GROMACS .gro file of C-alpha atoms in nm:
model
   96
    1UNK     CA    1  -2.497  -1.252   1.539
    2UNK     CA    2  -2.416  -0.893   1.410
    3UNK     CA    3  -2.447  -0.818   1.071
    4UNK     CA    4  -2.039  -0.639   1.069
    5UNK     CA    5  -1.936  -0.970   1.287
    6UNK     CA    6  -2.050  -1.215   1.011
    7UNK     CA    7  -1.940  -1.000   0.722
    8UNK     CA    8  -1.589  -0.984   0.884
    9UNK     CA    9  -1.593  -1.379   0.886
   10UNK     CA   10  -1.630  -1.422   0.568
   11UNK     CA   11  -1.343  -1.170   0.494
   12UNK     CA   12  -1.137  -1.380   0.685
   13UNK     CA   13  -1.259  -1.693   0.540
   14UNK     CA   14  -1.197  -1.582   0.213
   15UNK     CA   15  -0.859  -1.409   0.266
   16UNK     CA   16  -0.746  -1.764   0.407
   17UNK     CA   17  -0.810  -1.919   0.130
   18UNK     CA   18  -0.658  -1.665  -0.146
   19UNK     CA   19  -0.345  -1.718   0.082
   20UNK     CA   20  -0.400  -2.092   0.089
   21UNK     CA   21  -0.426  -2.126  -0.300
   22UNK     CA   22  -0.156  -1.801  -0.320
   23UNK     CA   23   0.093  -2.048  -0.124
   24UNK     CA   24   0.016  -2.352  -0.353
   25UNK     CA   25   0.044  -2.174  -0.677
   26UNK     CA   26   0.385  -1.990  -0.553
   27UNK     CA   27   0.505  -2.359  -0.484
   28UNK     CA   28   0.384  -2.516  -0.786
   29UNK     CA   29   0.493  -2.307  -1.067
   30UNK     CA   30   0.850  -2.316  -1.021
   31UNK     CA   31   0.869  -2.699  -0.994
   32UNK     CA   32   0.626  -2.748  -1.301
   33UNK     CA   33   0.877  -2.489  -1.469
   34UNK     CA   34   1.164  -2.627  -1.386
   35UNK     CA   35   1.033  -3.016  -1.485
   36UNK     CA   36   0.921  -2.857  -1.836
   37UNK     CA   37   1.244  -2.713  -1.865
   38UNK     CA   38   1.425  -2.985  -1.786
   39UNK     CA   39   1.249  -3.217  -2.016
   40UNK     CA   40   1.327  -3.066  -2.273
   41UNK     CA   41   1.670  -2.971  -2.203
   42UNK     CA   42   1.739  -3.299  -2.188
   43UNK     CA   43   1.577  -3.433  -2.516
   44UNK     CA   44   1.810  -3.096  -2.693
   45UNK     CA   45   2.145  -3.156  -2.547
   46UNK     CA   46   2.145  -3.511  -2.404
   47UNK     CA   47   2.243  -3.396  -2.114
   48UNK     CA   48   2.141  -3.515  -1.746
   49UNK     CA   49   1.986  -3.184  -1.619
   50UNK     CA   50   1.655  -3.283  -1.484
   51UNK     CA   51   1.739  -3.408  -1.131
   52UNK     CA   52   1.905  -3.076  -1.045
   53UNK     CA   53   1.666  -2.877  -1.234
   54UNK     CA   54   1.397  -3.043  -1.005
   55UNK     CA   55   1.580  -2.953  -0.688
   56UNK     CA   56   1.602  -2.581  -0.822
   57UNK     CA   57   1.275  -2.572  -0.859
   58UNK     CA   58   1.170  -2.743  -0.512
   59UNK     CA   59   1.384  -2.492  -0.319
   60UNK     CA   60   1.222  -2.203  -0.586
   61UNK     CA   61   0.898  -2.328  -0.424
   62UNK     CA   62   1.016  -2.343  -0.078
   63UNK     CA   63   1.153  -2.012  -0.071
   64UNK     CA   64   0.817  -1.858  -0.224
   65UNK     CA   65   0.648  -2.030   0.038
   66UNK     CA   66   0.838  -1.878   0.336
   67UNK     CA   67   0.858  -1.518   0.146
   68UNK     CA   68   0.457  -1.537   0.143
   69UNK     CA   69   0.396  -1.653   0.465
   70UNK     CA   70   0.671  -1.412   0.597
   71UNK     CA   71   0.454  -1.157   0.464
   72UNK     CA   72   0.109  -1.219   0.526
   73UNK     CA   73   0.200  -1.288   0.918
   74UNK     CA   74   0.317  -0.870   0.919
   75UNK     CA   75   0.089  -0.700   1.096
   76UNK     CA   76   0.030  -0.363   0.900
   77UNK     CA   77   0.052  -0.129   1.232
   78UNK     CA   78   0.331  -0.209   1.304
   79UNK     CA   79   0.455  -0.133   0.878
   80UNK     CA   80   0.304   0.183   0.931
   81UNK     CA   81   0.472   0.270   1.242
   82UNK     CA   82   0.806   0.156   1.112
   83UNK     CA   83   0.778   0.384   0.797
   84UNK     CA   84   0.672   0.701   1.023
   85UNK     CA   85   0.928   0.615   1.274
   86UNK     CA   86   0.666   0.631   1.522
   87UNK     CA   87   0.630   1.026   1.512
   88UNK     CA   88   0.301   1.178   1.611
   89UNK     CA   89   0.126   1.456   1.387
   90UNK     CA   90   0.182   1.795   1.631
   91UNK     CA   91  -0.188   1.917   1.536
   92UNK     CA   92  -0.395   1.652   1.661
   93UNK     CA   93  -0.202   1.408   1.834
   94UNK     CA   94  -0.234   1.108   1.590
   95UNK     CA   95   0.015   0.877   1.437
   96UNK     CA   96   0.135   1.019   1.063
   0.00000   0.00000   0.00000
């Protein structure tokens, strides 16, 4: 095996899971948030507000999720197309 083909593996390995333990973390914090928050809401006011509290936080998380995966499934050619508006440089004949 090449010496660039192995290094790009592990690139990818490790880029999967930053965006593996990205997603989790973007889910996660909102709910624990939210369940904090609600907790002690609840023990101040006496007040039921930890059920929909909970749900807030659940879609929070959900809508994280599909922001991040959104994201990371762009494919940065085609960004940098869009923002040029796929004009070519007159000198020599490359994309801006």
């Amino acid at each position: 095996m090449k010496r660039g083909t192995v290094m790009g593996y592990k690139r990818s390995v490790f880029r999967s899971f930053a965006l593996i333990s990205q997603l989790g973390i973007s889910i996660l914090a909102p709910v624990l948030l939210c369940t904090i928050l609600g907790s002690w809401l609840e023990e101040r006011v006496s007040f039921p507000v930890f059920i929909p509290l909970i749900i807030m936080g659940v879609l929070a998380g959900v809508r994280n999720a599909y922001a991040l995966a959104r994201h990371a499934n762009e494919d940065p050619e085609d960004k940098r197309e869009q923002q040029t508006g796929g004009r070519m440089d007159k000198k020599d004949g490359k994309d801006r």
